Short mmCIF file of C-alpha atoms in Angstrom, two decimals:
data_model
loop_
_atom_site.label_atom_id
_atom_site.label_comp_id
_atom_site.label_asym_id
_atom_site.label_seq_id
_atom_site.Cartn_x
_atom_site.Cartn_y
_atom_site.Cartn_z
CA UNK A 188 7.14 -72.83 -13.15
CA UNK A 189 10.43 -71.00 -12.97
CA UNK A 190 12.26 -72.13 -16.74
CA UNK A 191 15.90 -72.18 -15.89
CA UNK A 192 18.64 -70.50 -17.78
CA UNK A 193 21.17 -72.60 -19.46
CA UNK A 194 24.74 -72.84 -20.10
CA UNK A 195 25.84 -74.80 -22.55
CA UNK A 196 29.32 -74.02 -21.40
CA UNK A 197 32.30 -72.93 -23.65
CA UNK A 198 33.32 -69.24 -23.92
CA UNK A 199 35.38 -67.57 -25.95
CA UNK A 200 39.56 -68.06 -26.04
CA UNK A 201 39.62 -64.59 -24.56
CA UNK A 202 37.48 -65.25 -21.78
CA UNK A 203 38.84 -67.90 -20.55
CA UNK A 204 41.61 -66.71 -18.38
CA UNK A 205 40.75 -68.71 -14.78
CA UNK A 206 38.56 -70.87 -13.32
CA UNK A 207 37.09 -68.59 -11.05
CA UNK A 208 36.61 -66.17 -13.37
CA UNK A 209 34.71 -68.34 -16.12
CA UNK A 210 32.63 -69.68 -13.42
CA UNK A 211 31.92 -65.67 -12.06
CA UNK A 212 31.55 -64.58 -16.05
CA UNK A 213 28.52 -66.91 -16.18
CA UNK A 214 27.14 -66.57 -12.84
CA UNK A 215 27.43 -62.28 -13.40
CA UNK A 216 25.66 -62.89 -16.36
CA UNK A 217 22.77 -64.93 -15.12
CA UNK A 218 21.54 -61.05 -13.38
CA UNK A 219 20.23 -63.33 -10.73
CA UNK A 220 18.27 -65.85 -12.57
CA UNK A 221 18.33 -69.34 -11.86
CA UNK A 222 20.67 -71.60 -13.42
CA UNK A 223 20.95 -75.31 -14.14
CA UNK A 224 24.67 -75.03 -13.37
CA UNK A 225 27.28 -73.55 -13.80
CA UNK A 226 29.52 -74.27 -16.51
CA UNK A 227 33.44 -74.82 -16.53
CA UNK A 228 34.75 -76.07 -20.19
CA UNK A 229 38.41 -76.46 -20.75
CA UNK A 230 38.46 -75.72 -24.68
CA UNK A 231 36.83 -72.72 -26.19
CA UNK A 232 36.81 -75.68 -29.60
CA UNK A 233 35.22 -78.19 -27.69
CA UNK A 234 37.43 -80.94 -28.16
CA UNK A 235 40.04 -79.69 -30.73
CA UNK A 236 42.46 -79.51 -28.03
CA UNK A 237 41.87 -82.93 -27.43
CA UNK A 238 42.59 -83.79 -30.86
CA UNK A 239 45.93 -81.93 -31.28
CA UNK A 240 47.74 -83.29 -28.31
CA UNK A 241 47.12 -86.83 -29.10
CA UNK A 242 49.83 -86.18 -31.77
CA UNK A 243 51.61 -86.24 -29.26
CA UNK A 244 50.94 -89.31 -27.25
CA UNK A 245 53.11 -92.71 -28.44
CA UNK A 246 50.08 -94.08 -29.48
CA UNK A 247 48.74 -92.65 -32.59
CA UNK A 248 50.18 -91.70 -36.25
CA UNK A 249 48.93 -88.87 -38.44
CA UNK A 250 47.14 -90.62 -41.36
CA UNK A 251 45.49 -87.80 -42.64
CA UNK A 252 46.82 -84.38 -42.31
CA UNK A 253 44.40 -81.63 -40.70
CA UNK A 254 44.67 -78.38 -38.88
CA UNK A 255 40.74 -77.93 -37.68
CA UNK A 256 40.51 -74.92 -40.21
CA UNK A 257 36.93 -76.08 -41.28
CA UNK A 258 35.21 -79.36 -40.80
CA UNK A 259 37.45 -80.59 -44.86
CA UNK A 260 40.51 -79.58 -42.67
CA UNK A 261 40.13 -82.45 -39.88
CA UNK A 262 42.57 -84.75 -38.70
CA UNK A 263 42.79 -88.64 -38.94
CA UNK A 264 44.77 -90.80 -36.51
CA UNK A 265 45.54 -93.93 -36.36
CA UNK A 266 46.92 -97.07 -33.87
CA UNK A 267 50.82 -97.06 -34.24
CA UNK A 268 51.55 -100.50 -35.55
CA UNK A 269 52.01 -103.26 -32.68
CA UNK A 270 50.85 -100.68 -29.90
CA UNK A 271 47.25 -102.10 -28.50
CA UNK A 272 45.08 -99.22 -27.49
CA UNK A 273 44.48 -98.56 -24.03
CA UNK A 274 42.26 -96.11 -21.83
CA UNK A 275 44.81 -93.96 -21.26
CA UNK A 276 46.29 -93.74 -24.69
CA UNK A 277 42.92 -91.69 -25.46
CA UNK A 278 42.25 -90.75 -21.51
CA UNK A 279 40.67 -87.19 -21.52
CA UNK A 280 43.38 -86.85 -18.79
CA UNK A 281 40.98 -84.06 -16.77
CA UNK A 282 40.98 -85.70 -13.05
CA UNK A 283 42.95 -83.20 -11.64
CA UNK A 284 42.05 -80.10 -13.54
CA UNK A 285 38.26 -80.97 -12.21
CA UNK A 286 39.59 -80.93 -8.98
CA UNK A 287 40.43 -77.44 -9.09
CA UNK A 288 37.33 -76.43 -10.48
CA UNK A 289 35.95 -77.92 -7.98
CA UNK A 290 37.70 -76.28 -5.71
CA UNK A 291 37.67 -72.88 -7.11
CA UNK A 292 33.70 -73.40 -7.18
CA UNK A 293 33.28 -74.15 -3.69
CA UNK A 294 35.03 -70.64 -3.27
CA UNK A 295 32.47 -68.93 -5.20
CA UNK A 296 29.67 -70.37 -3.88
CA UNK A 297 30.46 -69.32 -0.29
CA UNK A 298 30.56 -65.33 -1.79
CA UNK A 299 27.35 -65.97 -4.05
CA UNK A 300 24.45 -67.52 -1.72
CA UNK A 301 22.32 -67.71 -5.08
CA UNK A 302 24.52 -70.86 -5.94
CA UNK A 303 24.59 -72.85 -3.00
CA UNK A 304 22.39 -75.37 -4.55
CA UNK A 305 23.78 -75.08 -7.74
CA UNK A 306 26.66 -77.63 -9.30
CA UNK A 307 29.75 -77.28 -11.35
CA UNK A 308 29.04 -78.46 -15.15
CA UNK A 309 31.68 -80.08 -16.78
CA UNK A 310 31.03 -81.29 -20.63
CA UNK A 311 31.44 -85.23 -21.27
CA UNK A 312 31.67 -85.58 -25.04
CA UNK A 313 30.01 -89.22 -25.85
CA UNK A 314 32.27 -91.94 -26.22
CA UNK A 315 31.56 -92.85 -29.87
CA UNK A 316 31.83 -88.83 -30.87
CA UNK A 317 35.37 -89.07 -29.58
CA UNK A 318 36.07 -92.08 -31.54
CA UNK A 319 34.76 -90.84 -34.67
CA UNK A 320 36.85 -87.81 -34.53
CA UNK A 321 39.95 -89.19 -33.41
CA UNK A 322 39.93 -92.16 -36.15
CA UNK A 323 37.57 -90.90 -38.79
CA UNK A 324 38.12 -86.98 -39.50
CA UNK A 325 38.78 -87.91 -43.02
CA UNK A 326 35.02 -89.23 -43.56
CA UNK A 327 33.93 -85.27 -42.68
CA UNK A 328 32.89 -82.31 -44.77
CA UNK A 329 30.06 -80.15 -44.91
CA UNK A 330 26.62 -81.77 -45.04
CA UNK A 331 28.00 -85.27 -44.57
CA UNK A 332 27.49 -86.04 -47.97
CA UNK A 333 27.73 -90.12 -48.46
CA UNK A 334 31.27 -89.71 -50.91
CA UNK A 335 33.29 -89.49 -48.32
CA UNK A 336 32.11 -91.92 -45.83
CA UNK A 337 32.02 -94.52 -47.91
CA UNK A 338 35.85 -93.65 -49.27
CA UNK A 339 37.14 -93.68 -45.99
CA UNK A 340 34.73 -96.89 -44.40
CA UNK A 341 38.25 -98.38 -42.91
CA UNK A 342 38.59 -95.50 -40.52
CA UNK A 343 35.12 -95.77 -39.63
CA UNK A 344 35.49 -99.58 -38.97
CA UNK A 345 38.59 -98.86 -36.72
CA UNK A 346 36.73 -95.70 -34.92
CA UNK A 347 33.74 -98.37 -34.01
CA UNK A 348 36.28 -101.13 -33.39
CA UNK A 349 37.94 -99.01 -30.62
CA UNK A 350 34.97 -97.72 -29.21
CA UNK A 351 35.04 -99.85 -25.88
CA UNK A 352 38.44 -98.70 -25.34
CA UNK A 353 37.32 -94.85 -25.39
CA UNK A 354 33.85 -95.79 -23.51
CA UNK A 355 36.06 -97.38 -20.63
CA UNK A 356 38.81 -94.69 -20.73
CA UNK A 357 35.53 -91.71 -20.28
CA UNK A 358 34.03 -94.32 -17.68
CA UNK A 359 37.50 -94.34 -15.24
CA UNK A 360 37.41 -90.58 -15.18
CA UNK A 361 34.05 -89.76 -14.50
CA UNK A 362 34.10 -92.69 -12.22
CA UNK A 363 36.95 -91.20 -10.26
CA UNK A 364 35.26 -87.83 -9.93
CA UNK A 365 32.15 -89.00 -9.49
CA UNK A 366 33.92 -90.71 -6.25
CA UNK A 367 35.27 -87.37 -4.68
CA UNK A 368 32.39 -85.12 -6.09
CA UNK A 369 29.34 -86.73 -6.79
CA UNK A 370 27.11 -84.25 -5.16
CA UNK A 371 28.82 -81.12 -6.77
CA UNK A 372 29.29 -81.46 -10.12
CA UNK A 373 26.84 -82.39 -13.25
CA UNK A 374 28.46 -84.41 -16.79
CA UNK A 375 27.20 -82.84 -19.62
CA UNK A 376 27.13 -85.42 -22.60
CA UNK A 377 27.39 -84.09 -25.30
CA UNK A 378 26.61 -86.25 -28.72
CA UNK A 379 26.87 -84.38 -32.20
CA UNK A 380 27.30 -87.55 -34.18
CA UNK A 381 23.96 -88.64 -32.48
CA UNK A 382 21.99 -86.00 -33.44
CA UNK A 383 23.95 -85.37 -37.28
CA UNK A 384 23.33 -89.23 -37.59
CA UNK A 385 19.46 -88.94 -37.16
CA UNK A 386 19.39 -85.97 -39.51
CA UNK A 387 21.12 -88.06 -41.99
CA UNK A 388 19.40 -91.04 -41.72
CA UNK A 389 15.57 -88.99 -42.24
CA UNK A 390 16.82 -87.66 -45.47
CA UNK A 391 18.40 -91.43 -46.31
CA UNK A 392 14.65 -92.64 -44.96
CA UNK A 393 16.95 -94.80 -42.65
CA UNK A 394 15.91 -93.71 -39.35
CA UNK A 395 14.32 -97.30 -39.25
CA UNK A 396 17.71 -98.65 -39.34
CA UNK A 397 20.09 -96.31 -37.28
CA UNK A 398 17.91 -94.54 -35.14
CA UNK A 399 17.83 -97.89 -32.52
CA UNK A 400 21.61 -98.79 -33.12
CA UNK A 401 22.50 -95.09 -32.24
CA UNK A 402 20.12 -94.97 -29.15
CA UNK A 403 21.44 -98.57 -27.97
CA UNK A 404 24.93 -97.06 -27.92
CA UNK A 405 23.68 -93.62 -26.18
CA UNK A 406 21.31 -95.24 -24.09
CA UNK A 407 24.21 -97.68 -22.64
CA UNK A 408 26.50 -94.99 -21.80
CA UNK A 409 23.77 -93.60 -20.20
CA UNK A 410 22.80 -96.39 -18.27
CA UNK A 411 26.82 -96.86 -16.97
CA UNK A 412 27.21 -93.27 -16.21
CA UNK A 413 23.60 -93.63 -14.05
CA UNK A 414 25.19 -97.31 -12.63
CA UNK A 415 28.43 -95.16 -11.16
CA UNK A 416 26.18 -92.41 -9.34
CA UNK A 417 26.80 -89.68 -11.91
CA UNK A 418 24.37 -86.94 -12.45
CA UNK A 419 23.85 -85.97 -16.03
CA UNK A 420 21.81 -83.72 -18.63
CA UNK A 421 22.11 -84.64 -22.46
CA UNK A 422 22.79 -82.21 -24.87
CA UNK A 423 22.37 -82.79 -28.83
CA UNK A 424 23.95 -80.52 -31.19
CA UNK A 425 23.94 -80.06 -35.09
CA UNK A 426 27.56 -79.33 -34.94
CA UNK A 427 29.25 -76.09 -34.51
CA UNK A 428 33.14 -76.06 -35.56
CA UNK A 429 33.68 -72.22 -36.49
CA UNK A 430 30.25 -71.63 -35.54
CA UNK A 431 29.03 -73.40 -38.20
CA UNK A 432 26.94 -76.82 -38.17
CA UNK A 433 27.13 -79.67 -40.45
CA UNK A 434 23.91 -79.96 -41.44
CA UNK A 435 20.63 -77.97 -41.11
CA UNK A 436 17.06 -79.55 -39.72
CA UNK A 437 13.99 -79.28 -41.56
CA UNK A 438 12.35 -80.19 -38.49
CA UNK A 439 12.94 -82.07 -34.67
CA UNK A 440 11.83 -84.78 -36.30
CA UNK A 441 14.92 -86.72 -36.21
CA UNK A 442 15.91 -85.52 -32.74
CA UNK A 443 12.23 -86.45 -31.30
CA UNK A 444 12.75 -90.12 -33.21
CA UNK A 445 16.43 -90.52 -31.02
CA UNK A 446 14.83 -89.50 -27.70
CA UNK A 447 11.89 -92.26 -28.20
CA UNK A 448 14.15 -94.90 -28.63
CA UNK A 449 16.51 -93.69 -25.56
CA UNK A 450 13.55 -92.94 -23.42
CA UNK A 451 12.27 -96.18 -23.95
CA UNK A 452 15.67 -98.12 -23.99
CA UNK A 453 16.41 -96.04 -20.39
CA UNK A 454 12.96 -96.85 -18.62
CA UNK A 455 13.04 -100.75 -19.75
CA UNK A 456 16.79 -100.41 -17.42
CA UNK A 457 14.96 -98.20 -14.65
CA UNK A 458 17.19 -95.53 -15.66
CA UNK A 459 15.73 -91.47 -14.66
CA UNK A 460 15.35 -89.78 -17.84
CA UNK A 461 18.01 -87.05 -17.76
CA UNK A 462 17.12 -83.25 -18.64
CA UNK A 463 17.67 -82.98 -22.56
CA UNK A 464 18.83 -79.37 -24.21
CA UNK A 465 17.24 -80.03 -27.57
CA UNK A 466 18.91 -77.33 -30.10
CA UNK A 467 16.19 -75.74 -32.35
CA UNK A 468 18.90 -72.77 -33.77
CA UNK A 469 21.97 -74.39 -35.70
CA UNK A 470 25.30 -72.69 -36.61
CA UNK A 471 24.88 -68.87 -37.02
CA UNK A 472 21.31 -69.69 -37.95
CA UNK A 473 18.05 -68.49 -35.29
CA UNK A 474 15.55 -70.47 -34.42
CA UNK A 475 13.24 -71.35 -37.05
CA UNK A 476 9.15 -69.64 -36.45
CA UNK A 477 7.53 -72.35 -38.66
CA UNK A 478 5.21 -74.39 -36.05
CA UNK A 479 6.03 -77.12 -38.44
CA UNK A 480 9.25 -77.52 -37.66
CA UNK A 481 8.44 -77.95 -33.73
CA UNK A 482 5.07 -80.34 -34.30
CA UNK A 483 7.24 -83.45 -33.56
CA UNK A 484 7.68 -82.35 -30.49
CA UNK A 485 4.40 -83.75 -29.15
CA UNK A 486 5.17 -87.49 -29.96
CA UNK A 487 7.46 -86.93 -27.52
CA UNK A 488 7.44 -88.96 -24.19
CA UNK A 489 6.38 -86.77 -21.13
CA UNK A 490 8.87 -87.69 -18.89
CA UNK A 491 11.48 -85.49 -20.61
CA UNK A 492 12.59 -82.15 -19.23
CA UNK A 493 13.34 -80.00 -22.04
CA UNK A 494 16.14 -77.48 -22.41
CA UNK A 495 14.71 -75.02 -25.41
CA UNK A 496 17.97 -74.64 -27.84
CA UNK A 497 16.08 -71.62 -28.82
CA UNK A 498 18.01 -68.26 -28.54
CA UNK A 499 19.78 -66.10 -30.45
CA UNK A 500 21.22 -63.13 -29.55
CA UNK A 501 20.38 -61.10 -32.63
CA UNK A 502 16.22 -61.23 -31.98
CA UNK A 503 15.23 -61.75 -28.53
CA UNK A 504 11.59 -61.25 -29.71
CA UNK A 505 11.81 -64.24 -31.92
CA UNK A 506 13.65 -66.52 -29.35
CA UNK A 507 10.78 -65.61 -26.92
CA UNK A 508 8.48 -66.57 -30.17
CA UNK A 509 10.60 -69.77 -30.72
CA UNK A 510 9.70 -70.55 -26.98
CA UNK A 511 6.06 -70.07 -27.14
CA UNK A 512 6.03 -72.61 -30.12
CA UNK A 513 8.65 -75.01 -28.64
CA UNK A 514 6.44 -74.97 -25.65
CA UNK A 515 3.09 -75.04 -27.59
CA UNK A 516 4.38 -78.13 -29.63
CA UNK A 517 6.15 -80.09 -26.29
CA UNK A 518 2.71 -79.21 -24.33
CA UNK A 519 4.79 -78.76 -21.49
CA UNK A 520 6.62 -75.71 -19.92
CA UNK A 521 10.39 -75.74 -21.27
CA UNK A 522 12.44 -77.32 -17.63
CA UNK A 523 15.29 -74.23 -19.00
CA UNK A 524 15.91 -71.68 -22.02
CA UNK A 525 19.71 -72.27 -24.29
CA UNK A 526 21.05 -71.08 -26.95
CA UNK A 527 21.70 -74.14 -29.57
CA UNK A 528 25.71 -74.46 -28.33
CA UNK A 529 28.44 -73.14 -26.76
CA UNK A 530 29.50 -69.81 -27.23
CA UNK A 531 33.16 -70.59 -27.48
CA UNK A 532 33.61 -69.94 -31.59
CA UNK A 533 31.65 -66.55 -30.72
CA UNK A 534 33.23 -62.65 -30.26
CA UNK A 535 33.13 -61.28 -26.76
CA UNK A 536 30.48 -59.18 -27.38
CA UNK A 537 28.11 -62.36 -29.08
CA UNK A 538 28.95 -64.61 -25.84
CA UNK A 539 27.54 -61.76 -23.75
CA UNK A 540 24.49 -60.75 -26.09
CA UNK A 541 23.87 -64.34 -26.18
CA UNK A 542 24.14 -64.84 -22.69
CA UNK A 543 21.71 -61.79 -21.99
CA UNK A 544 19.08 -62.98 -24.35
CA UNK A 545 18.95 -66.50 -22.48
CA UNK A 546 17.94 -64.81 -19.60
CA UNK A 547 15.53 -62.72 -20.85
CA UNK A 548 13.87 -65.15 -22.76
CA UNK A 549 13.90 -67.24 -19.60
CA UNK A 550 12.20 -64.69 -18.12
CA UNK A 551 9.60 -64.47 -20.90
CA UNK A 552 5.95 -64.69 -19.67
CA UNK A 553 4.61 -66.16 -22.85
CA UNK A 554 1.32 -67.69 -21.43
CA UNK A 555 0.99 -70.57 -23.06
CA UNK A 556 1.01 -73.28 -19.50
CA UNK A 557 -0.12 -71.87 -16.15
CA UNK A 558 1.01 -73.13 -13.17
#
């Protein structure tokens, strides 16, 4: 079996310079191996762009200053008084600018035959991680300790109270492009908080508690974006503002704990499992080589196809041996190889280490499953 290389899709500022040409950057660098898609962010920050222009928008007042210098330096927002929140107040506002990828990628498939099966990617950050950061940056800082959350529970109230308004405003737009493009591009969603939330709640011994309330609201979103014809992978994600995360794993425990409850919560609805990209490096941090840290992996339900978060570009020998115990613990062959994010908050030269390292640890014949 053929492991796939994957994108997770943001490049550096630098990079970034046309549509075509981020689409060709990551289809050069692939040296002919087969992708999952072919990735097309709009914000090298993921969605820090996001965040700054809804200063902008007669909808929202500052309440808590921030300039996205470090995860103490983020911004709070809140609902002008007397304005009621609508879908577009927080609209992602992207319809158009997909269209044009779209467009642009249609003209690079005809010149590269090796993507003619191959879609666009276009990340979908999860409803409830947008309202968290629009309405509750003041509740973040490094390691999520429980000070600040619980100083700044109002803004978390108000983040979950708005949540169907940013779930419905997501829904319209990948509903629209879904419409004119079903068959060409792929959503990417993308859920931090998910992930962050089940590393918090193993070291609170609360996974009992939130594990099932953040699956229910994963697992819907899931289910809607299935109900609308929209293809989609899931990708977790420890953080990685500045190209740091927010907190480190001891293990894939707690991501291994939120795919059982959404695998289960998605087959009960007859929903297809959708390819996951499980992260296994975090921040500037490799890959970890203690089989302990990948033994949860085989509680976990076969149906999954598993995107290895594995590489790094600074050891390709120890991605490859990250691989061989990802795979080892799964007990399956890895469906593609990642590194554990983007490589937008990386230098030139990183994104294209990093992006040469996927491949060759794609490549990797490291024995462990015949086919």
């Amino acid at each position: 079996m053929t492991r796939y290389a994957h994108f997770v899709g943001s490049l550096p500022e630098a990079l970034m310079t046309s549509d075509r040409d981020v689409m060709k950057w990551f289809a050069d660098q692939s040296d002919g191996w087969p992708l999952t898609a072919v990735p097309r962010d709009l914000d090298s920050g993921w969605v820090v762009a996001y965040l700054r222009a809804l200063e902008a928008r007669n909808a929202f007042d500052v309440i808590r200053a921030g300039d996205y210098a470090d995860y103490s330096d983020m911004r709070s927002y809140g609902v002008q008084a007397g304005h009621v929140l609508e879908p577009r107040d927080v609209a992602m506002g992207r319809v158009e600018r997909i269209t044009a990828i779209v467009s642009e990628f249609e003209s690079l498939q005809r010149s590269r035959p090796e993507l003619a099966d191959k879609r666009v990617q276009i990340s979908q950050p999860n409803p409830l991680d947008l309202a968290l950061f629009v309405f509750a940056g003041a509740a973040v800082s490094p390691g999520l300790p429980m000070g600040p959350a619980v100083r700044n529970l109002g803004v978390l109230v108000t983040a979950l109270r708005h949540l169907p308004v940013f779930t419905d405003a997501v829904l319209q737009e990948m509903s629209e492009v879904t419409a004119r493009y079903g068959d060409r591009v792929v959503w990417q969603v993308e859920s931090p908080i998910a992930t962050l939330g089940m590393v918090k709640a193993e070291r609170l011994r609360a996974q009992w508690a939130l594990g099932p309330l953040l699956a229910r609201q994963l697992g819907g979103f899931l289910v809607r974006t299935h109900e609308i014809g929209a293809a989609t992978t899931l990708h977790l994600c420890y953080g990685d503002h500045k190209h740091k995360n927010l907190l480190t794993p001891r293990g894939l425990a707690p991501a291994v704990h939120l795919l059982g409850h959404l695998s289960r919560l998605l087959r009960k609805r007859a929903v297809p499992l959708p390819v996951v990209h499980v992260p296994c490096a975090y921040g500037a941090d490799p890959a970890p080589l203690d089989p302990a840290f990948y033994r949860p992996l085989q509680r976990l339900d076969p149906g999954w196809q598993l995107i290895a978060g594995v590489v790094s570009p600074d050891d390709v020998d120890d991605s490859i041996r990250a691989l061989t115990l990802f795979e080892q613990a799964s007990g399956r062959t890895a469906h593609g190889v990642a590194t554990a994010c983007g490589l937008g908050r990386r230098t030139i030269e990183d994104a294209r280490a990093a992006a040469a390292a996927t491949v060759t640890t794609a490549r990797a014949d490291v024995g462990v499953f015949a086919d």
